[in-house]
Coordinates of N, CA, C and O in Angstrom, one line a residue:
X607 N 12.1 -36.2 -42.2 CA 11.7 -37.2 -41.3 C 10.6 -37.8 -42.2 O 10.0 -37.4 -42.6
X608 N 10.7 -39.5 -42.2 CA 10.0 -40.5 -43.6 C 9.8 -42.1 -43.2 O 11.2 -42.1 -42.3
X609 N 9.2 -42.4 -42.9 CA 9.0 -43.9 -43.2 C 10.4 -44.4 -44.2 O 10.2 -44.3 -45.4
X610 N 11.0 -45.2 -43.5 CA 12.8 -45.7 -44.2 C 11.7 -47.1 -45.3 O 12.2 -46.9 -46.6
X611 N 10.3 -47.5 -45.2 CA 10.1 -48.2 -46.4 C 9.5 -47.6 -47.7 O 9.7 -48.0 -48.6
X612 N 9.5 -46.4 -47.6 CA 9.3 -45.9 -48.3 C 10.1 -44.6 -50.0 O 9.9 -44.6 -50.7
X613 N 11.5 -45.4 -48.9 CA 12.6 -45.7 -50.2 C 13.5 -46.0 -50.5 O 14.7 -46.7 -50.7
X614 N 13.3 -48.0 -50.1 CA 13.7 -48.9 -50.7 C 13.2 -49.2 -51.6 O 14.4 -50.2 -52.0
X615 N 12.9 -49.5 -52.5 CA 12.2 -49.4 -53.6 C 13.4 -49.2 -55.0 O 13.6 -48.0 -54.7
X616 N 13.5 -50.5 -55.6 CA 14.7 -50.1 -56.7 C 15.0 -49.0 -57.6 O 15.8 -48.0 -58.4
X617 N 13.5 -48.6 -58.0 CA 13.2 -48.0 -58.3 C 12.9 -46.4 -58.2 O 12.4 -45.6 -58.7
X618 N 13.2 -46.2 -57.4 CA 13.4 -44.6 -56.9 C 14.6 -43.8 -57.5 O 15.2 -44.2 -57.1
X619 N 13.9 -43.0 -57.9 CA 15.5 -42.3 -58.6 C 15.5 -41.0 -57.7 O 14.5 -39.9 -57.4
X620 N 16.5 -40.7 -56.8 CA 16.9 -40.1 -56.2 C 16.8 -38.3 -56.7 O 17.3 -37.3 -56.2
X621 N 17.8 -38.7 -58.1 CA 17.2 -37.8 -58.7 C 16.4 -36.8 -59.0 O 16.0 -35.5 -59.3
X622 N 15.2 -37.3 -58.6 CA 13.7 -36.2 -59.2 C 13.0 -37.2 -57.6 O 12.0 -36.4 -57.6
X623 N 13.1 -36.6 -56.5 CA 13.2 -36.9 -55.2 C 13.3 -35.4 -54.8 O 13.7 -34.9 -54.8
X624 N 11.4 -35.0 -53.9 CA 12.1 -33.7 -54.3 C 10.8 -33.5 -52.8 O 10.1 -34.9 -52.4
X625 N 11.4 -32.6 -51.7 CA 10.7 -32.7 -50.2 C 9.6 -31.1 -50.7 O 10.4 -30.4 -51.2
X626 N 8.4 -30.8 -50.5 CA 7.8 -30.0 -50.6 C 7.0 -29.7 -49.3 O 6.6 -30.2 -48.4
X627 N 7.4 -28.1 -48.9 CA 6.8 -28.0 -47.8 C 6.2 -26.5 -47.8 O 6.1 -25.9 -49.2
X628 N 4.8 -26.3 -46.8 CA 4.7 -24.8 -46.7 C 3.5 -24.9 -48.1 O 2.3 -23.7 -48.5
X629 N 3.0 -26.7 -48.8 CA 1.7 -26.5 -49.6 C 0.4 -27.2 -48.3 O 0.5 -28.4 -48.2
X630 N -0.8 -26.5 -48.4 CA -1.0 -26.7 -47.8 C -2.8 -27.2 -48.3 O -3.7 -28.0 -47.6
X631 N -3.1 -26.9 -49.2 CA -3.6 -27.6 -50.2 C -2.8 -28.2 -51.6 O -2.5 -27.2 -52.3
X632 N -3.7 -28.7 -52.6 CA -2.4 -29.5 -53.6 C -3.0 -28.6 -54.8 O -2.8 -28.5 -55.7
X633 N -4.0 -27.5 -54.0 CA -5.3 -26.6 -55.7 C -4.5 -25.4 -55.8 O -4.0 -24.6 -56.7
X634 N -2.7 -25.3 -54.6 CA -2.4 -24.4 -54.2 C -0.9 -24.0 -54.7 O -0.3 -23.6 -54.0
X635 N -0.8 -25.4 -55.3 CA 0.7 -25.8 -55.1 C 1.7 -24.4 -55.8 O 2.8 -24.5 -55.9
X636 N 1.1 -23.3 -56.8 CA 2.2 -22.3 -56.8 C 1.8 -21.2 -56.1 O 2.2 -19.6 -57.0
X637 N 1.4 -21.2 -54.7 CA 1.1 -20.4 -54.2 C 2.8 -19.6 -53.5 O 3.7 -20.5 -53.7
X638 N 3.1 -18.5 -53.3 CA 4.1 -18.3 -52.6 C 5.0 -18.7 -51.6 O 5.8 -18.0 -51.6
X639 N 4.1 -19.4 -50.9 CA 4.8 -20.0 -49.6 C 5.0 -21.2 -49.7 O 5.6 -21.9 -49.0
X640 N 5.1 -22.4 -51.4 CA 5.1 -23.6 -51.4 C 6.9 -23.1 -51.6 O 7.4 -22.4 -52.4
X641 N 7.4 -24.3 -51.2 CA 9.2 -24.6 -51.6 C 9.1 -25.5 -51.7 O 8.3 -26.8 -51.6
X642 N 10.3 -25.8 -52.8 CA 10.5 -27.8 -53.3 C 11.2 -27.3 -53.0 O 13.1 -26.3 -53.2
X643 N 12.6 -28.5 -52.6 CA 14.2 -29.2 -52.2 C 14.2 -30.2 -52.5 O 13.2 -31.4 -53.1
X644 N 15.1 -30.1 -53.9 CA 15.8 -31.7 -53.9 C 16.1 -32.3 -52.5 O 17.0 -32.0 -51.7
X645 N 16.3 -34.1 -52.6 CA 16.3 -34.5 -51.6 C 18.1 -34.8 -51.9 O 18.4 -35.3 -52.9
X646 N 18.8 -34.6 -51.2 CA 20.3 -34.7 -51.6 C 20.7 -36.1 -51.1 O 21.3 -36.8 -52.1
X647 N 20.4 -36.9 -49.6 CA 20.3 -38.0 -49.3 C 19.4 -38.8 -48.3 O 18.7 -37.9 -48.3
X648 N 19.6 -39.7 -47.7 CA 18.8 -40.2 -46.8 C 19.2 -41.4 -46.2 O 20.1 -42.2 -46.7
X649 N 19.6 -40.9 -44.9 CA 20.0 -42.1 -43.9 C 18.6 -42.9 -43.8 O 18.0 -42.7 -42.5
X650 N 18.5 -44.1 -43.1 CA 17.9 -44.8 -42.8 C 18.2 -45.6 -41.4 O 19.2 -45.7 -41.0
X651 N 17.0 -45.7 -40.3 CA 17.5 -45.9 -38.8 C 18.3 -47.8 -39.1 O 18.4 -48.1 -39.9
X652 N 20.0 -47.0 -38.7 CA 20.9 -48.6 -38.2 C 20.1 -50.2 -37.9 O 20.7 -50.6 -38.4
X653 N 18.8 -50.1 -37.6 CA 18.2 -51.1 -37.5 C 17.3 -50.9 -38.2 O 16.2 -52.6 -38.1
X654 N 17.3 -50.4 -39.4 CA 15.6 -50.9 -40.1 C 15.5 -52.4 -40.7 O 16.3 -53.0 -41.0
X655 N 14.1 -52.6 -40.1 CA 14.1 -54.4 -40.8 C 13.2 -53.8 -42.2 O 11.9 -54.4 -41.7
X656 N 13.9 -54.8 -43.2 CA 12.9 -54.4 -44.3 C 11.6 -55.4 -44.3 O 10.6 -55.3 -44.6
X657 N 12.0 -56.7 -43.9 CA 11.1 -57.5 -43.5 C 9.9 -57.9 -42.4 O 8.8 -57.8 -42.8
X658 N 10.2 -57.0 -41.4 CA 9.3 -56.5 -40.3 C 8.7 -54.9 -40.9 O 7.4 -55.1 -39.5
X659 N 9.4 -54.0 -41.0 CA 9.4 -52.4 -40.5 C 9.5 -52.6 -39.2 O 9.4 -51.1 -38.8
X660 N 10.6 -53.0 -38.9 CA 10.8 -52.4 -36.9 C 11.6 -51.2 -37.8 O 12.4 -51.5 -38.4
X661 N 11.7 -50.2 -37.0 CA 13.0 -48.9 -37.3 C 12.2 -48.3 -38.1 O 13.2 -48.6 -38.7
X662 N 10.9 -48.0 -38.4 CA 10.3 -47.8 -39.9 C 11.0 -46.2 -40.1 O 10.2 -45.8 -39.7
X663 N 12.0 -45.5 -40.0 CA 12.5 -44.0 -40.1 C 13.2 -43.8 -40.7 O 14.8 -44.2 -41.0
X664 N 13.6 -42.9 -41.5 CA 14.5 -42.0 -42.2 C 14.2 -41.0 -42.1 O 13.5 -39.7 -42.6
X665 N 16.0 -40.0 -42.6 CA 16.4 -39.2 -42.2 C 16.2 -39.1 -43.6 O 16.5 -39.4 -44.4
X666 N 15.6 -37.3 -44.0 CA 15.8 -37.0 -45.0 C 16.9 -35.9 -45.7 O 16.5 -34.5 -44.1
X667 N 18.0 -35.6 -46.2 CA 18.3 -34.5 -46.4 C 18.6 -34.0 -47.5 O 18.9 -34.5 -48.8
X668 N 18.2 -32.4 -47.2 CA 18.4 -31.4 -48.5 C 18.7 -30.9 -49.3 O 19.9 -31.1 -48.6
X669 N 19.1 -30.6 -50.6 CA 20.1 -30.1 -51.5 C 20.3 -28.7 -51.4 O 21.5 -28.7 -51.1
X670 N 19.4 -28.3 -50.2 CA 19.9 -27.2 -49.7 C 18.3 -26.1 -48.7 O 17.5 -26.6 -48.8
X671 N 19.1 -25.1 -47.9 CA 17.8 -25.3 -46.7 C 16.7 -25.1 -47.2 O 16.9 -24.1 -47.9
X672 N 15.3 -24.8 -46.5 CA 14.3 -24.7 -46.5 C 14.5 -23.1 -45.9 O 15.1 -22.9 -44.4
X673 N 13.1 -22.1 -46.1 CA 13.2 -21.0 -45.2 C 12.3 -21.0 -44.2 O 11.3 -21.2 -44.4
X674 N 12.4 -20.7 -43.3 CA 11.7 -20.9 -42.3 C 11.6 -20.0 -41.4 O 12.1 -18.9 -41.2
X675 N 9.9 -19.5 -41.1 CA 9.8 -18.2 -40.9 C 8.4 -18.7 -39.7 O 7.7 -19.5 -39.6

């Protein structure tokens, strides 16, 4: 889940977008708890308004599942 306006820039390269989970400190980016997944797709709210940012929400579909425990 993210803000839809974060994904509206035409310069966003979908092939380089990743989601990071399990990172509590940026200095520990290589710890065993950190997982990275590519973004396969995203879906903006059907009534998102780019001018007013009304309904400013989007769902991100990951390329592969995260391990939750």
